[in-house]
PDB file of C-alpha atoms in Angstrom:
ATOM      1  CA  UNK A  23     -13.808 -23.654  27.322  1.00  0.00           C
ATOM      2  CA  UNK A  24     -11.433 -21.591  24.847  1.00  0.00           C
ATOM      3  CA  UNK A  25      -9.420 -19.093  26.035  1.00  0.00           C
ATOM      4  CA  UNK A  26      -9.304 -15.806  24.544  1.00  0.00           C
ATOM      5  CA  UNK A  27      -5.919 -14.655  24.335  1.00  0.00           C
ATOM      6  CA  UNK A  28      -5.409 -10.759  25.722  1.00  0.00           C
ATOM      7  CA  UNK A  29      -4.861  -8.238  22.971  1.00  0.00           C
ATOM      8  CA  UNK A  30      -1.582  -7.094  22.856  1.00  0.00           C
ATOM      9  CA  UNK A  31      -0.806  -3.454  24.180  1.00  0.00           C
ATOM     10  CA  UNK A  32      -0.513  -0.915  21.988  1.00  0.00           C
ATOM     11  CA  UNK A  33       2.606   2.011  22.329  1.00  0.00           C
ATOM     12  CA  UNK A  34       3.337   3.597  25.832  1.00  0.00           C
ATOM     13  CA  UNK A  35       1.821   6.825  26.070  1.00  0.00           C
ATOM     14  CA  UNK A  36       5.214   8.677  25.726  1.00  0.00           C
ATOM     15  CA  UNK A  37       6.570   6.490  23.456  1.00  0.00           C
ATOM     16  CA  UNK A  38       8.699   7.836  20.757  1.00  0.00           C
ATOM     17  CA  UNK A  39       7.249   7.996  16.927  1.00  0.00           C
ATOM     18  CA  UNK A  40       9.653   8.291  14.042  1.00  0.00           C
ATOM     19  CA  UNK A  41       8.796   8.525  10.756  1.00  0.00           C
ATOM     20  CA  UNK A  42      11.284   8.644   7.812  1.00  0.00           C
ATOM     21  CA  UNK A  43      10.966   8.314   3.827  1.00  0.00           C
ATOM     22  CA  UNK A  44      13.296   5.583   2.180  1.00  0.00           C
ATOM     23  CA  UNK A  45      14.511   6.265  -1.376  1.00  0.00           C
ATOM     24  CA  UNK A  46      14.591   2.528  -3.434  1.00  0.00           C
ATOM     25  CA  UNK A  47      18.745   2.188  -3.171  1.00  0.00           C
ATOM     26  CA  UNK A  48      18.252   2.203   0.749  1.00  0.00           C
ATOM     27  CA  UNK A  49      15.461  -0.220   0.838  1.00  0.00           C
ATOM     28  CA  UNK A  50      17.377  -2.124  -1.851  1.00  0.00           C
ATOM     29  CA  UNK A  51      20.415  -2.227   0.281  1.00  0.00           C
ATOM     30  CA  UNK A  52      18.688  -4.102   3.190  1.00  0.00           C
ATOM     31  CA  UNK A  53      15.273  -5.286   2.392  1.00  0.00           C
ATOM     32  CA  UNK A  54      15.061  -7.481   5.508  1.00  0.00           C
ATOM     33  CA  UNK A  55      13.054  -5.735   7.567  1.00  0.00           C
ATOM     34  CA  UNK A  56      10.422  -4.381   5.501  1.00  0.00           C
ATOM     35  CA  UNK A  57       9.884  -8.724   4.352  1.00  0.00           C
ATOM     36  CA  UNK A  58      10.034  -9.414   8.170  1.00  0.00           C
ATOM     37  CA  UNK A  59       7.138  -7.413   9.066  1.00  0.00           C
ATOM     38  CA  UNK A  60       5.389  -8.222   5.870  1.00  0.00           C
ATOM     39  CA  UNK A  61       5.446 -11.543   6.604  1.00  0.00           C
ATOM     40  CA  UNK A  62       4.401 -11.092  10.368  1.00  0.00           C
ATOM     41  CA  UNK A  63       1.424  -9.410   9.893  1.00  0.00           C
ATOM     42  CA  UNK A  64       0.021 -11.868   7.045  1.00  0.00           C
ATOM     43  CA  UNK A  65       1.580 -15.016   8.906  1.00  0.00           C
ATOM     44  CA  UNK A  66      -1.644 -16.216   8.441  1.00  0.00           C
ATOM     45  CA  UNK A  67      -2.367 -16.320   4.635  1.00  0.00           C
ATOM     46  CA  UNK A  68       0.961 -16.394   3.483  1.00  0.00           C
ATOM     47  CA  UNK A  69      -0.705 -19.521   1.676  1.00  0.00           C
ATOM     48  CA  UNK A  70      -2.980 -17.421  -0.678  1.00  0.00           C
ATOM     49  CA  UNK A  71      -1.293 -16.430  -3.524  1.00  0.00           C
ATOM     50  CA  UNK A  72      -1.631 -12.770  -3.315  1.00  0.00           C
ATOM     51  CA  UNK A  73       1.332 -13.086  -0.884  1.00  0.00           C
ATOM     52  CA  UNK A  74       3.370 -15.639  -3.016  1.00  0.00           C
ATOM     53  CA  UNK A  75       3.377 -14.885  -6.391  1.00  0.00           C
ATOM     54  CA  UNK A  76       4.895 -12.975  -6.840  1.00  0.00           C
ATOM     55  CA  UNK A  77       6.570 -12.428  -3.238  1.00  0.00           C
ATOM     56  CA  UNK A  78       6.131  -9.850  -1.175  1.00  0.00           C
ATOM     57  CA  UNK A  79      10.325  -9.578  -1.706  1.00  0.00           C
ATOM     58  CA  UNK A  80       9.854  -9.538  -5.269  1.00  0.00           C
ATOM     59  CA  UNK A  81       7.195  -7.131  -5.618  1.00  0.00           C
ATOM     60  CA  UNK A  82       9.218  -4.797  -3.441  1.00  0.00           C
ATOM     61  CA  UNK A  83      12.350  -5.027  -5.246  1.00  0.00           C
ATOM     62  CA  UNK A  84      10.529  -4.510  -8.564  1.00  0.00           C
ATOM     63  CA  UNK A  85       9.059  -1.175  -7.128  1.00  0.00           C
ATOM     64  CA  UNK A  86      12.040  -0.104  -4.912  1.00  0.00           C
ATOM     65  CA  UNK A  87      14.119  -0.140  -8.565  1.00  0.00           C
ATOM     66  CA  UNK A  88      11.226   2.200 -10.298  1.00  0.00           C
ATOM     67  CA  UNK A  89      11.061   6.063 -10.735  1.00  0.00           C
ATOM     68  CA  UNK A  90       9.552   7.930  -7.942  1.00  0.00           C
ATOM     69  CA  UNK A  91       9.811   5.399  -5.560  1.00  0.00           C
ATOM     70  CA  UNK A  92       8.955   6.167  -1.924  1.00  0.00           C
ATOM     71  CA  UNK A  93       8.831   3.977   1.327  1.00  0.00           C
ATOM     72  CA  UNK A  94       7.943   5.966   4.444  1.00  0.00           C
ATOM     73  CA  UNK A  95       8.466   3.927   7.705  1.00  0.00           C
ATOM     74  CA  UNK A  96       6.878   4.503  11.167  1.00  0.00           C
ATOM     75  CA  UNK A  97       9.022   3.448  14.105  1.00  0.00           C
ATOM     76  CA  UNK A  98       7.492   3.580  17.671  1.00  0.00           C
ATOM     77  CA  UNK A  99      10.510   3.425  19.720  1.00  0.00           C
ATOM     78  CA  UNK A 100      12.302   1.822  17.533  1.00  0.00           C
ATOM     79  CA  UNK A 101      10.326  -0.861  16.670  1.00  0.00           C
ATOM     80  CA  UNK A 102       8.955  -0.897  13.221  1.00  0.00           C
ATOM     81  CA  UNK A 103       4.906  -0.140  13.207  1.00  0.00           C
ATOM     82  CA  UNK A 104       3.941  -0.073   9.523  1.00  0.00           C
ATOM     83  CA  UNK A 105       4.740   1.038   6.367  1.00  0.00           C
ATOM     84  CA  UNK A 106       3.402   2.174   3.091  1.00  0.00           C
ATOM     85  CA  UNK A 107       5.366   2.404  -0.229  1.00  0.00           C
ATOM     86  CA  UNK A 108       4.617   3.587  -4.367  1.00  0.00           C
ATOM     87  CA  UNK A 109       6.107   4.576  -7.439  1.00  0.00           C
ATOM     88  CA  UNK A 110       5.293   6.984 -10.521  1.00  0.00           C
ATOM     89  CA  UNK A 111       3.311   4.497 -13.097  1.00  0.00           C
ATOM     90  CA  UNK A 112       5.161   4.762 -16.540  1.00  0.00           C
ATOM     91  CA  UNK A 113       3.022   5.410 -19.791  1.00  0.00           C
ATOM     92  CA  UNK A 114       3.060   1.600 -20.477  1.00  0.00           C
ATOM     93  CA  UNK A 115       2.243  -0.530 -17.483  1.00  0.00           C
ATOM     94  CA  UNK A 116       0.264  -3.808 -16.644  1.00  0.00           C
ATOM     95  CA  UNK A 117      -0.972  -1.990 -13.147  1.00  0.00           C
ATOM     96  CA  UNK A 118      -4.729  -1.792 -15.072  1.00  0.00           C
ATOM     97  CA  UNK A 119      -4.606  -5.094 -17.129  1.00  0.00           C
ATOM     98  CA  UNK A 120      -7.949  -6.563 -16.597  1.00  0.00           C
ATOM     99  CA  UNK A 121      -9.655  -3.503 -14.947  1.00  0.00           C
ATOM    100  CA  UNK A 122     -13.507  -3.512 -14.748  1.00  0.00           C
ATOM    101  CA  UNK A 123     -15.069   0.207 -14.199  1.00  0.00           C
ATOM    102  CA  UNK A 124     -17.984   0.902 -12.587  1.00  0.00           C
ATOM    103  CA  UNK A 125     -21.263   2.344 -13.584  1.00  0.00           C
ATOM    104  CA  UNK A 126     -20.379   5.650 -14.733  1.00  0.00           C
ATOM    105  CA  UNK A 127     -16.565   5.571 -14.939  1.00  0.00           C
ATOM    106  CA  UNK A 128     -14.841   6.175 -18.085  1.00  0.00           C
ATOM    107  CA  UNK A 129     -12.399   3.239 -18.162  1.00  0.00           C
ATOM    108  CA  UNK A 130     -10.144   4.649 -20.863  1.00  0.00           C
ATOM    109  CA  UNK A 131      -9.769   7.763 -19.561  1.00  0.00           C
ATOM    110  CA  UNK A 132      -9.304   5.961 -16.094  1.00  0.00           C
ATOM    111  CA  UNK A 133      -6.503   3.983 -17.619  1.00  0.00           C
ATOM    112  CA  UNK A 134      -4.526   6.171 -19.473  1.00  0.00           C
ATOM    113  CA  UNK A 135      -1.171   7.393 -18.569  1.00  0.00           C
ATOM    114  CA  UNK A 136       0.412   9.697 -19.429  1.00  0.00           C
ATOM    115  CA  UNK A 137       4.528  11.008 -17.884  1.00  0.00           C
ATOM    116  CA  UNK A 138       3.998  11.650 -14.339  1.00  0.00           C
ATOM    117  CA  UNK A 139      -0.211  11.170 -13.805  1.00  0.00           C
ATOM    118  CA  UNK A 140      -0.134   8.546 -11.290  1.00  0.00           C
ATOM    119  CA  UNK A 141       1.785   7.341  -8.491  1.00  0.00           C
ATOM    120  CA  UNK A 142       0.829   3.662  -7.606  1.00  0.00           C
ATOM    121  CA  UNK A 143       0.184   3.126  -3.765  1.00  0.00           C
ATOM    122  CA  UNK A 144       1.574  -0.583  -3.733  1.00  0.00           C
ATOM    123  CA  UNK A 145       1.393  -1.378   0.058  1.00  0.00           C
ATOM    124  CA  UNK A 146       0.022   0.050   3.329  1.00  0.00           C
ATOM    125  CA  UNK A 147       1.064  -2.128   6.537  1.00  0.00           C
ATOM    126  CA  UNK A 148       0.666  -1.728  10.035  1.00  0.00           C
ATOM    127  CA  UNK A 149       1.767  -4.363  12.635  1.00  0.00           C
ATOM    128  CA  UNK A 150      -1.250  -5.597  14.633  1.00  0.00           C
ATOM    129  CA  UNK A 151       0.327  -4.388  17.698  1.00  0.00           C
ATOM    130  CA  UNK A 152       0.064  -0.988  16.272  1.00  0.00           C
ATOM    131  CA  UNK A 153      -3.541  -0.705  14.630  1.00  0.00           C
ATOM    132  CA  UNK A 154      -5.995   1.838  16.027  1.00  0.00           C
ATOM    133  CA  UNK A 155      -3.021   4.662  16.862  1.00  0.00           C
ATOM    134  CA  UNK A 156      -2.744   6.429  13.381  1.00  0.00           C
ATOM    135  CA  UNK A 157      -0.091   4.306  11.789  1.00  0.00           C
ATOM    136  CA  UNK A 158      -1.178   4.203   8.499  1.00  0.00           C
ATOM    137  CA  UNK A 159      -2.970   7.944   8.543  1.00  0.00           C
ATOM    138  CA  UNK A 160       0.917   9.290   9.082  1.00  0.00           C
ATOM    139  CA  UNK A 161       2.713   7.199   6.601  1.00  0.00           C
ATOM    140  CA  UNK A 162       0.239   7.851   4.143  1.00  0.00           C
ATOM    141  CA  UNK A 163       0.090  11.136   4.940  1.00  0.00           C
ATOM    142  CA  UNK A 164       4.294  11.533   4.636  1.00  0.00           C
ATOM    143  CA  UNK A 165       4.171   9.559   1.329  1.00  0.00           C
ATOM    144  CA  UNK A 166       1.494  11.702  -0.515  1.00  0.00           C
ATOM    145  CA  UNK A 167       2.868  14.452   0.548  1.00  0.00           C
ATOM    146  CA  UNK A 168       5.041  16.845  -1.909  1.00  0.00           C
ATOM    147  CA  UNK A 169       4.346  14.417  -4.984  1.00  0.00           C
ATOM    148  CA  UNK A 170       4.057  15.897  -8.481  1.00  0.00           C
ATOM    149  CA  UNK A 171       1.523  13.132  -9.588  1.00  0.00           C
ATOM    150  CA  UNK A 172      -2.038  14.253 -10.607  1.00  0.00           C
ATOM    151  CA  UNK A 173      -3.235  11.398  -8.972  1.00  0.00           C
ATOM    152  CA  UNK A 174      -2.703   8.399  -6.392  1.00  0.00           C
ATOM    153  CA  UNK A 175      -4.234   5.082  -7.565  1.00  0.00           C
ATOM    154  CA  UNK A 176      -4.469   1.739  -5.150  1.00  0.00           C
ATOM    155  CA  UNK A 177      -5.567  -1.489  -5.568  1.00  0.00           C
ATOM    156  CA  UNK A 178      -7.570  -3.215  -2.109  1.00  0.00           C
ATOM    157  CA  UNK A 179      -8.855  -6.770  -2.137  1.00  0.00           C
ATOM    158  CA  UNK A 180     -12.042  -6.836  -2.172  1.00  0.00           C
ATOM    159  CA  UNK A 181     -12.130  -8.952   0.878  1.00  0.00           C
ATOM    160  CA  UNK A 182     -10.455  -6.593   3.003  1.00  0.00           C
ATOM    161  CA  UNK A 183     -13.494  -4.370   3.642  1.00  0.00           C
ATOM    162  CA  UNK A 184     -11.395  -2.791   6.629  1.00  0.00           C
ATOM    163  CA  UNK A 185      -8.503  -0.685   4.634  1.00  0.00           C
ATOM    164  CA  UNK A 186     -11.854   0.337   1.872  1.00  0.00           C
ATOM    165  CA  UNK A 187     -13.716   1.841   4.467  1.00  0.00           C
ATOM    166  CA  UNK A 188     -10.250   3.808   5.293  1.00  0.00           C
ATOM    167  CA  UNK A 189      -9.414   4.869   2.213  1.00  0.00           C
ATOM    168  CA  UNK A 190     -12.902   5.730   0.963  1.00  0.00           C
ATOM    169  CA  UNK A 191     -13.476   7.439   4.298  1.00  0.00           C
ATOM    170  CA  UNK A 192     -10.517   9.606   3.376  1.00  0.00           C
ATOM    171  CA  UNK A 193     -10.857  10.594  -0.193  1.00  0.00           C
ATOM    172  CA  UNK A 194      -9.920   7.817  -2.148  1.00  0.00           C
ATOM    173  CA  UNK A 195     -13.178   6.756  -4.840  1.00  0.00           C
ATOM    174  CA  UNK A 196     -13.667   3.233  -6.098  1.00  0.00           C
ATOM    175  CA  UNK A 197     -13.629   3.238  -9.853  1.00  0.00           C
ATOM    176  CA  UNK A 198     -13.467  -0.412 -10.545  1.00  0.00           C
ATOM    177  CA  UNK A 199     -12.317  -3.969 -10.178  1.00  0.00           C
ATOM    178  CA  UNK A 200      -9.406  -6.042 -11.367  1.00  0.00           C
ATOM    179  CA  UNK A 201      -7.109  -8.781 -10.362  1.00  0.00           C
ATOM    180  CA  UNK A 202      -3.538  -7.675 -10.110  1.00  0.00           C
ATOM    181  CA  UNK A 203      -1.597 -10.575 -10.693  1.00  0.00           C
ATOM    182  CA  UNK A 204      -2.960 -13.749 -12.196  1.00  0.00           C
ATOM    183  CA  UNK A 205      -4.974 -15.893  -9.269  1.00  0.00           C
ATOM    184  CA  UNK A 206      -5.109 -13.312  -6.932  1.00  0.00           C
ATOM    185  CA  UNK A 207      -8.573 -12.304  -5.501  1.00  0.00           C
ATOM    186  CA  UNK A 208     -10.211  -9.384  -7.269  1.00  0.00           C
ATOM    187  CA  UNK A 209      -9.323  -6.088  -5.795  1.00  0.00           C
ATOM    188  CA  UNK A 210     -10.943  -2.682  -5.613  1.00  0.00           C
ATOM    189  CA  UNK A 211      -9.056   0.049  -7.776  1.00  0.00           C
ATOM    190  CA  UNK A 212      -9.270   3.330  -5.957  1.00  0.00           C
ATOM    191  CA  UNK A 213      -8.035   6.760  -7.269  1.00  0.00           C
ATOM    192  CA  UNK A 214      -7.459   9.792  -5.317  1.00  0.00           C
ATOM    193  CA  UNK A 215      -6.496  13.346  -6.634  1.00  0.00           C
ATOM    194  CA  UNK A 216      -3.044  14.802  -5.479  1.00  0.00           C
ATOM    195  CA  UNK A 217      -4.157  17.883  -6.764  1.00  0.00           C
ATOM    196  CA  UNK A 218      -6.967  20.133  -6.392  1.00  0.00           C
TER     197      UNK A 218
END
């Protein structure tokens, strides 16, 4: 008869939450633990190559070295509980290459950039130990918060039916489909207004 392994406890009640925005020199100066936990929480399909090509190390020293980069960290005493991280989209950029809109979306206006419109949410992560408690909710929160963009934009597999229901539950709207990088599943693009 399997065993079901019991979950792991989430923080102590009075535990101590810390969260902190990184600027792309101080990620850049020690990327270590930002691959570590990364690589923890997808230990599992590190195989697929969403996670491997390009790396999750190269994709975050490509952003970390772009305007308007932002990482904001959540630490529950101490220990590192997730993370989310994005950059101001220049006027020329691959980030919609491929995009698909749906019914009703106007794809070129959709896709158009223009200096400052949208800052591209790259990666939201929360350690497993950590899920259920709000992790992502603050980062997010930090991260959006104070940005000139017009506009947040995101790109969820479509697989990962989990984060959509999040971020459409919380303001975000699906406007179409691409693939970001070549062989990676097909992800959801999602767009959210910084602005009223």
């Amino acid at each position: 008869m399997p065993v079901t392994p019991a979950p792991t406890a989430g923080p102590a009640p009075d535990a101590q939450w810390h969260l902190e925005n990184l600027r792309g020199h101080e990620v850049l100066a020690d990327p270590t633990p930002w691959i570590e936990a990364y690589e923890t929480v997808y230990a599992d399909s590190l195989d697929l190559p969403d996670h491997r090509n390009p790396t999750f190390g190269e994709r975050l020293a490509f952003s970390a070295a772009r305007p308007g980069f932002r990482l904001t960290a959540c630490r529950v005493d101490g220990e590192p509980a997730g993370f989310a991280y994005g950059y101001t989209l220049p006027t020329t950029t691959g980030w919609w290459d491929g995009f698909e809109p749906q019914p009703g979306v106007d794809a070129e206006e959709t896709v158009r950039e223009r200096p400052g419109r949208t800052l591209a949410l790259c990666e939201v992560l929360v350690h497993h130990r950590f899920r259920g408690f709000g992790v992502a909710r603050r980062t997010l929160t930090l991260l959006l918060g104070g940005r000139r963009e017009e506009r947040a934009a995101a790109m969820v597999a479509e697989t990962n039916t989990r984060a959509l229901d999040v971020f459409l539950d919380n303001g975000w709207r699906h406007v179409g489909d691409a693939a970001p990088h070549p062989g990676w599943r097909r992800h959801r693009g999602l767009v959210r207004p910084l602005r009223p």
